[in-house]
mmCIF file of C-alpha atoms in Angstrom:
data_model
loop_
_atom_site.group_PDB
_atom_site.id
_atom_site.type_symbol
_atom_site.label_atom_id
_atom_site.label_comp_id
_atom_site.label_asym_id
_atom_site.label_seq_id
_atom_site.Cartn_x
_atom_site.Cartn_y
_atom_site.Cartn_z
ATOM 1 C CA UNK A 254 7.426 45.633 -8.267
ATOM 2 C CA UNK A 255 4.321 44.360 -10.058
ATOM 3 C CA UNK A 256 3.678 40.631 -9.594
ATOM 4 C CA UNK A 257 3.302 38.224 -12.485
ATOM 5 C CA UNK A 258 -0.103 36.913 -13.498
ATOM 6 C CA UNK A 259 -1.245 34.550 -10.752
ATOM 7 C CA UNK A 260 -0.879 30.884 -11.623
ATOM 8 C CA UNK A 261 -3.821 28.590 -11.006
ATOM 9 C CA UNK A 262 -4.077 25.023 -9.743
ATOM 10 C CA UNK A 263 -4.856 23.706 -13.236
ATOM 11 C CA UNK A 264 -1.384 24.844 -14.358
ATOM 12 C CA UNK A 265 0.517 22.692 -11.862
ATOM 13 C CA UNK A 266 -1.741 19.880 -10.618
ATOM 14 C CA UNK A 267 -0.994 16.200 -11.181
ATOM 15 C CA UNK A 268 -3.689 14.842 -13.499
ATOM 16 C CA UNK A 269 -2.859 11.143 -13.426
ATOM 17 C CA UNK A 270 -3.762 10.441 -9.808
ATOM 18 C CA UNK A 271 -3.023 7.160 -8.052
ATOM 19 C CA UNK A 272 -6.125 6.197 -6.074
ATOM 20 C CA UNK A 273 -7.209 3.342 -3.831
ATOM 21 C CA UNK A 274 -10.550 1.706 -3.116
ATOM 22 C CA UNK A 275 -12.043 2.076 0.347
ATOM 23 C CA UNK A 276 -12.231 -1.699 0.814
ATOM 24 C CA UNK A 277 -8.585 -2.239 -0.171
ATOM 25 C CA UNK A 278 -6.148 -3.481 2.447
ATOM 26 C CA UNK A 279 -3.797 -1.040 4.066
ATOM 27 C CA UNK A 280 -0.936 -3.252 2.835
ATOM 28 C CA UNK A 281 -2.039 -2.544 -0.742
ATOM 29 C CA UNK A 282 -2.276 1.193 -0.043
ATOM 30 C CA UNK A 283 1.178 1.264 1.532
ATOM 31 C CA UNK A 284 2.669 -0.703 -1.362
ATOM 32 C CA UNK A 285 1.168 1.762 -3.867
ATOM 33 C CA UNK A 286 2.481 4.782 -1.969
ATOM 34 C CA UNK A 287 5.951 3.272 -1.786
ATOM 35 C CA UNK A 288 5.896 2.279 -5.461
ATOM 36 C CA UNK A 289 4.792 5.735 -6.631
ATOM 37 C CA UNK A 290 6.885 7.559 -4.020
ATOM 38 C CA UNK A 291 3.896 9.568 -2.827
ATOM 39 C CA UNK A 292 2.621 10.228 0.668
ATOM 40 C CA UNK A 293 -1.144 10.113 0.151
ATOM 41 C CA UNK A 294 -3.906 8.544 -1.926
ATOM 42 C CA UNK A 295 -7.476 9.687 -2.646
ATOM 43 C CA UNK A 296 -9.956 6.991 -1.590
ATOM 44 C CA UNK A 297 -12.809 6.034 -3.933
ATOM 45 C CA UNK A 298 -16.020 4.117 -3.389
ATOM 46 C CA UNK A 299 -17.240 1.449 -5.838
ATOM 47 C CA UNK A 300 -18.830 4.143 -8.054
ATOM 48 C CA UNK A 301 -15.544 6.027 -8.354
ATOM 49 C CA UNK A 302 -16.579 8.906 -6.091
ATOM 50 C CA UNK A 303 -13.921 10.284 -3.815
ATOM 51 C CA UNK A 304 -14.893 9.741 -0.181
ATOM 52 C CA UNK A 305 -11.663 10.400 1.679
ATOM 53 C CA UNK A 306 -7.899 10.368 1.602
ATOM 54 C CA UNK A 307 -5.337 8.082 3.212
ATOM 55 C CA UNK A 308 -1.902 9.471 4.028
ATOM 56 C CA UNK A 309 1.293 8.468 5.756
ATOM 57 C CA UNK A 310 0.027 10.263 8.839
ATOM 58 C CA UNK A 311 -3.014 7.974 8.994
ATOM 59 C CA UNK A 312 -0.734 4.944 9.227
ATOM 60 C CA UNK A 313 1.896 5.993 11.721
ATOM 61 C CA UNK A 314 0.170 5.124 15.032
ATOM 62 C CA UNK A 315 0.172 1.338 14.816
ATOM 63 C CA UNK A 316 0.784 -1.421 17.383
ATOM 64 C CA UNK A 317 2.896 -3.244 14.765
ATOM 65 C CA UNK A 318 5.390 -0.374 14.996
ATOM 66 C CA UNK A 319 5.031 0.144 18.722
ATOM 67 C CA UNK A 320 3.828 3.684 17.986
ATOM 68 C CA UNK A 321 0.211 3.404 19.161
ATOM 69 C CA UNK A 322 -0.153 5.421 22.386
ATOM 70 C CA UNK A 323 -0.929 3.386 25.518
ATOM 71 C CA UNK A 324 -4.519 3.411 26.793
ATOM 72 C CA UNK A 325 -4.834 3.659 30.587
ATOM 73 C CA UNK A 326 -7.600 1.534 32.059
ATOM 74 C CA UNK A 327 -9.522 4.510 33.400
ATOM 75 C CA UNK A 328 -9.886 6.145 29.951
ATOM 76 C CA UNK A 329 -13.041 4.130 29.184
ATOM 77 C CA UNK A 330 -14.813 5.927 32.018
ATOM 78 C CA UNK A 331 -14.077 9.473 30.787
ATOM 79 C CA UNK A 332 -14.044 9.197 26.977
ATOM 80 C CA UNK A 333 -17.061 8.629 24.744
ATOM 81 C CA UNK A 334 -17.227 4.911 23.745
ATOM 82 C CA UNK A 335 -17.773 5.761 20.069
ATOM 83 C CA UNK A 336 -14.626 7.868 20.060
ATOM 84 C CA UNK A 337 -12.660 5.053 21.697
ATOM 85 C CA UNK A 338 -13.999 2.607 19.121
ATOM 86 C CA UNK A 339 -13.052 4.900 16.236
ATOM 87 C CA UNK A 340 -9.535 5.308 17.605
ATOM 88 C CA UNK A 341 -9.143 1.561 18.037
ATOM 89 C CA UNK A 342 -10.298 0.904 14.474
ATOM 90 C CA UNK A 343 -7.872 3.495 13.099
ATOM 91 C CA UNK A 344 -4.937 1.987 14.982
ATOM 92 C CA UNK A 345 -5.765 -1.679 14.375
ATOM 93 C CA UNK A 346 -7.883 -1.742 11.198
ATOM 94 C CA UNK A 347 -6.634 -3.583 8.133
ATOM 95 C CA UNK A 348 -8.714 -1.800 5.468
ATOM 96 C CA UNK A 349 -8.327 1.680 4.030
ATOM 97 C CA UNK A 350 -11.862 2.553 5.157
ATOM 98 C CA UNK A 351 -10.763 2.002 8.768
ATOM 99 C CA UNK A 352 -7.857 4.439 8.727
ATOM 100 C CA UNK A 353 -8.619 7.040 6.046
ATOM 101 C CA UNK A 354 -9.409 10.685 6.735
ATOM 102 C CA UNK A 355 -13.027 11.263 5.772
ATOM 103 C CA UNK A 356 -13.139 15.047 6.160
ATOM 104 C CA UNK A 357 -12.118 16.202 2.707
ATOM 105 C CA UNK A 358 -10.478 19.508 1.897
ATOM 106 C CA UNK A 359 -10.715 20.111 -1.849
ATOM 107 C CA UNK A 360 -9.900 22.868 -4.302
ATOM 108 C CA UNK A 361 -11.100 23.970 -7.724
ATOM 109 C CA UNK A 362 -8.722 23.747 -10.704
ATOM 110 C CA UNK A 363 -9.330 27.469 -11.234
ATOM 111 C CA UNK A 364 -8.195 28.414 -7.723
ATOM 112 C CA UNK A 365 -4.932 30.340 -7.479
ATOM 113 C CA UNK A 366 -1.793 28.746 -6.102
ATOM 114 C CA UNK A 367 -2.049 31.225 -3.232
ATOM 115 C CA UNK A 368 -5.458 29.789 -2.333
ATOM 116 C CA UNK A 369 -4.151 26.210 -2.534
ATOM 117 C CA UNK A 370 -1.132 27.031 -0.380
ATOM 118 C CA UNK A 371 -3.344 28.767 2.179
ATOM 119 C CA UNK A 372 -5.570 25.667 2.402
ATOM 120 C CA UNK A 373 -2.558 23.436 2.999
ATOM 121 C CA UNK A 374 -1.216 25.730 5.699
ATOM 122 C CA UNK A 375 -4.569 26.222 7.440
ATOM 123 C CA UNK A 376 -5.418 22.516 7.567
ATOM 124 C CA UNK A 377 -1.803 21.343 7.995
ATOM 125 C CA UNK A 378 -1.974 19.019 5.013
ATOM 126 C CA UNK A 379 0.450 18.255 2.188
ATOM 127 C CA UNK A 380 -1.928 17.673 -0.707
ATOM 128 C CA UNK A 381 -5.421 18.715 -1.819
ATOM 129 C CA UNK A 382 -7.685 16.811 -4.247
ATOM 130 C CA UNK A 383 -8.801 18.932 -7.192
ATOM 131 C CA UNK A 384 -12.519 18.651 -7.921
ATOM 132 C CA UNK A 385 -14.266 19.735 -11.138
ATOM 133 C CA UNK A 386 -17.972 19.166 -11.799
ATOM 134 C CA UNK A 387 -18.138 16.869 -8.799
ATOM 135 C CA UNK A 388 -15.395 14.555 -10.038
ATOM 136 C CA UNK A 389 -11.728 14.115 -9.152
ATOM 137 C CA UNK A 390 -9.724 16.035 -11.755
ATOM 138 C CA UNK A 391 -6.299 15.812 -10.173
ATOM 139 C CA UNK A 392 -4.350 16.498 -7.024
ATOM 140 C CA UNK A 393 -2.120 19.398 -6.036
ATOM 141 C CA UNK A 394 0.637 18.791 -3.505
ATOM 142 C CA UNK A 395 3.420 20.781 -1.931
ATOM 143 C CA UNK A 396 5.807 19.190 -4.427
ATOM 144 C CA UNK A 397 3.741 20.645 -7.309
ATOM 145 C CA UNK A 398 4.077 24.111 -5.787
ATOM 146 C CA UNK A 399 7.826 23.601 -5.394
ATOM 147 C CA UNK A 400 8.138 22.604 -9.050
ATOM 148 C CA UNK A 401 6.252 25.756 -10.043
ATOM 149 C CA UNK A 402 8.521 27.867 -7.840
ATOM 150 C CA UNK A 403 11.651 26.273 -9.309
ATOM 151 C CA UNK A 404 10.418 26.966 -12.836
ATOM 152 C CA UNK A 405 9.630 30.596 -11.960
ATOM 153 C CA UNK A 406 13.067 31.144 -10.410
ATOM 154 C CA UNK A 407 14.743 29.571 -13.425
ATOM 155 C CA UNK A 408 12.785 31.810 -15.797
ATOM 156 C CA UNK A 409 13.774 34.913 -13.840
ATOM 157 C CA UNK A 410 17.452 33.992 -14.194
ATOM 158 C CA UNK A 411 17.008 33.654 -17.959
ATOM 159 C CA UNK A 412 15.497 37.122 -18.401
ATOM 160 C CA UNK A 413 17.105 39.082 -21.278
ATOM 161 C CA UNK A 414 19.794 41.556 -20.228
ATOM 162 C CA UNK A 415 18.648 44.942 -18.963
ATOM 163 C CA UNK A 416 20.492 48.221 -18.705
ATOM 164 C CA UNK A 417 21.854 49.345 -15.349
ATOM 165 C CA UNK A 418 19.336 52.189 -15.335
ATOM 166 C CA UNK A 419 16.450 49.754 -15.822
ATOM 167 C CA UNK A 420 17.744 47.498 -13.077
ATOM 168 C CA UNK A 421 18.189 50.428 -10.697
ATOM 169 C CA UNK A 422 14.628 51.627 -11.273
ATOM 170 C CA UNK A 423 13.272 48.107 -10.767
ATOM 171 C CA UNK A 424 15.260 47.588 -7.553
ATOM 172 C CA UNK A 425 14.089 50.922 -6.161
ATOM 173 C CA UNK A 426 10.481 49.971 -6.930
ATOM 174 C CA UNK A 427 10.964 46.546 -5.346
ATOM 175 C CA UNK A 428 12.306 48.132 -2.164
ATOM 176 C CA UNK A 429 9.344 50.497 -1.942
ATOM 177 C CA UNK A 430 6.988 47.543 -2.471
ATOM 178 C CA UNK A 431 8.291 45.923 0.718
ATOM 179 C CA UNK A 432 6.375 48.558 2.644
ATOM 180 C CA UNK A 433 9.370 48.969 4.959
ATOM 181 C CA UNK A 434 11.311 51.749 3.283
ATOM 182 C CA UNK A 435 10.028 54.988 1.702
ATOM 183 C CA UNK A 436 11.377 56.096 -1.652
ATOM 184 C CA UNK A 437 14.878 57.491 -1.385
ATOM 185 C CA UNK A 438 15.598 55.924 2.014
ATOM 186 C CA UNK A 439 17.963 53.392 0.422
ATOM 187 C CA UNK A 440 20.449 54.461 -2.238
ATOM 188 C CA UNK A 441 20.798 51.962 -5.080
ATOM 189 C CA UNK A 442 23.875 51.880 -7.312
ATOM 190 C CA UNK A 443 24.172 49.483 -10.267
ATOM 191 C CA UNK A 444 27.226 48.633 -12.343
ATOM 192 C CA UNK A 445 27.196 45.791 -14.854
ATOM 193 C CA UNK A 446 24.170 44.241 -13.172
ATOM 194 C CA UNK A 447 25.838 44.266 -9.747
ATOM 195 C CA UNK A 448 23.767 46.161 -7.181
ATOM 196 C CA UNK A 449 25.162 48.002 -4.178
ATOM 197 C CA UNK A 450 22.816 49.196 -1.448
ATOM 198 C CA UNK A 451 23.615 52.182 0.792
ATOM 199 C CA UNK A 452 21.586 53.555 3.654
ATOM 200 C CA UNK A 453 20.896 53.392 7.356
ATOM 201 C CA UNK A 454 18.822 50.683 8.998
ATOM 202 C CA UNK A 455 17.270 50.601 12.464
ATOM 203 C CA UNK A 456 17.274 46.791 12.773
ATOM 204 C CA UNK A 457 19.376 43.944 11.422
ATOM 205 C CA UNK A 458 16.351 42.049 10.086
ATOM 206 C CA UNK A 459 15.799 44.889 7.616
ATOM 207 C CA UNK A 460 19.082 43.956 5.931
ATOM 208 C CA UNK A 461 17.778 40.564 4.812
ATOM 209 C CA UNK A 462 14.534 42.132 3.539
ATOM 210 C CA UNK A 463 16.446 44.640 1.418
ATOM 211 C CA UNK A 464 18.719 41.977 -0.023
ATOM 212 C CA UNK A 465 15.720 39.805 -0.906
ATOM 213 C CA UNK A 466 13.963 42.744 -2.591
ATOM 214 C CA UNK A 467 17.011 43.465 -4.735
ATOM 215 C CA UNK A 468 17.784 39.830 -5.609
ATOM 216 C CA UNK A 469 14.189 39.293 -6.770
ATOM 217 C CA UNK A 470 14.673 41.752 -9.640
ATOM 218 C CA UNK A 471 15.428 40.049 -12.998
ATOM 219 C CA UNK A 472 18.803 41.057 -14.351
ATOM 220 C CA UNK A 473 20.492 41.499 -10.966
ATOM 221 C CA UNK A 474 23.741 39.515 -10.910
ATOM 222 C CA UNK A 475 24.690 40.062 -7.286
ATOM 223 C CA UNK A 476 23.933 42.367 -4.357
ATOM 224 C CA UNK A 477 26.616 44.121 -2.327
ATOM 225 C CA UNK A 478 25.769 45.334 1.155
ATOM 226 C CA UNK A 479 26.852 48.878 1.980
ATOM 227 C CA UNK A 480 24.180 49.324 4.646
ATOM 228 C CA UNK A 481 24.762 50.582 8.178
ATOM 229 C CA UNK A 482 22.633 49.613 11.165
ATOM 230 C CA UNK A 483 22.108 52.008 14.075
ATOM 231 C CA UNK A 484 19.985 51.622 17.183
ATOM 232 C CA UNK A 485 16.989 53.947 17.544
ATOM 233 C CA UNK A 486 17.559 56.918 19.924
ATOM 234 C CA UNK A 487 17.346 55.908 23.587
ATOM 235 C CA UNK A 488 14.685 58.502 24.410
ATOM 236 C CA UNK A 489 12.505 57.195 21.547
ATOM 237 C CA UNK A 490 12.841 53.634 22.769
ATOM 238 C CA UNK A 491 12.033 54.688 26.332
ATOM 239 C CA UNK A 492 8.925 56.620 25.265
ATOM 240 C CA UNK A 493 7.715 53.581 23.291
ATOM 241 C CA UNK A 494 7.819 51.536 26.514
ATOM 242 C CA UNK A 495 5.591 53.965 28.421
#
């Protein structure tokens, strides 16, 4: 099934971004995050240039909470002093500049949502500043992607009615697009928008993939499972092990 035109970061990003100055206290940063119900803030220098980001994760290892890991006495003999000093400042510092993450991962407003999601997954982060012409243009977070997904799912439910023949053709195409089943392997029957799937599977996980492929088609009201699962022949399985 052909995908819709790819959305871009500009379509979903938050433009009014709450920021904090690097020399602000961490109390002020925490208060702002709690007030806005957000989990991270871009950090700006006095000229308004973004120089880092401070997140909940930067503030969780603190002696005030009893969450700072203990430091054995021998560690000073095996760890670089600068690294020890940096860790101490992050755990005990009272200014945003002490605790913020300086290595920035940014994205263009013209990047696709797929590119933004891949960045978040690769770097294990929840939000990415959006930069345009060297300036902060917004921020895109996991919540923005979820809102976009919710809107897309809602739109698909509101698609104008389609004939059973149209739905059947679309479901068959969607199944082929999974790359798991050749054309004709699964028999699709449609009545009043209700889809029934018939065919033989060689693994239970294939059942969920088929259901998802059918349910993704606009106009489908429900999916009935008439599929049968059989184990592959024993001699085939044995030869695969050799």
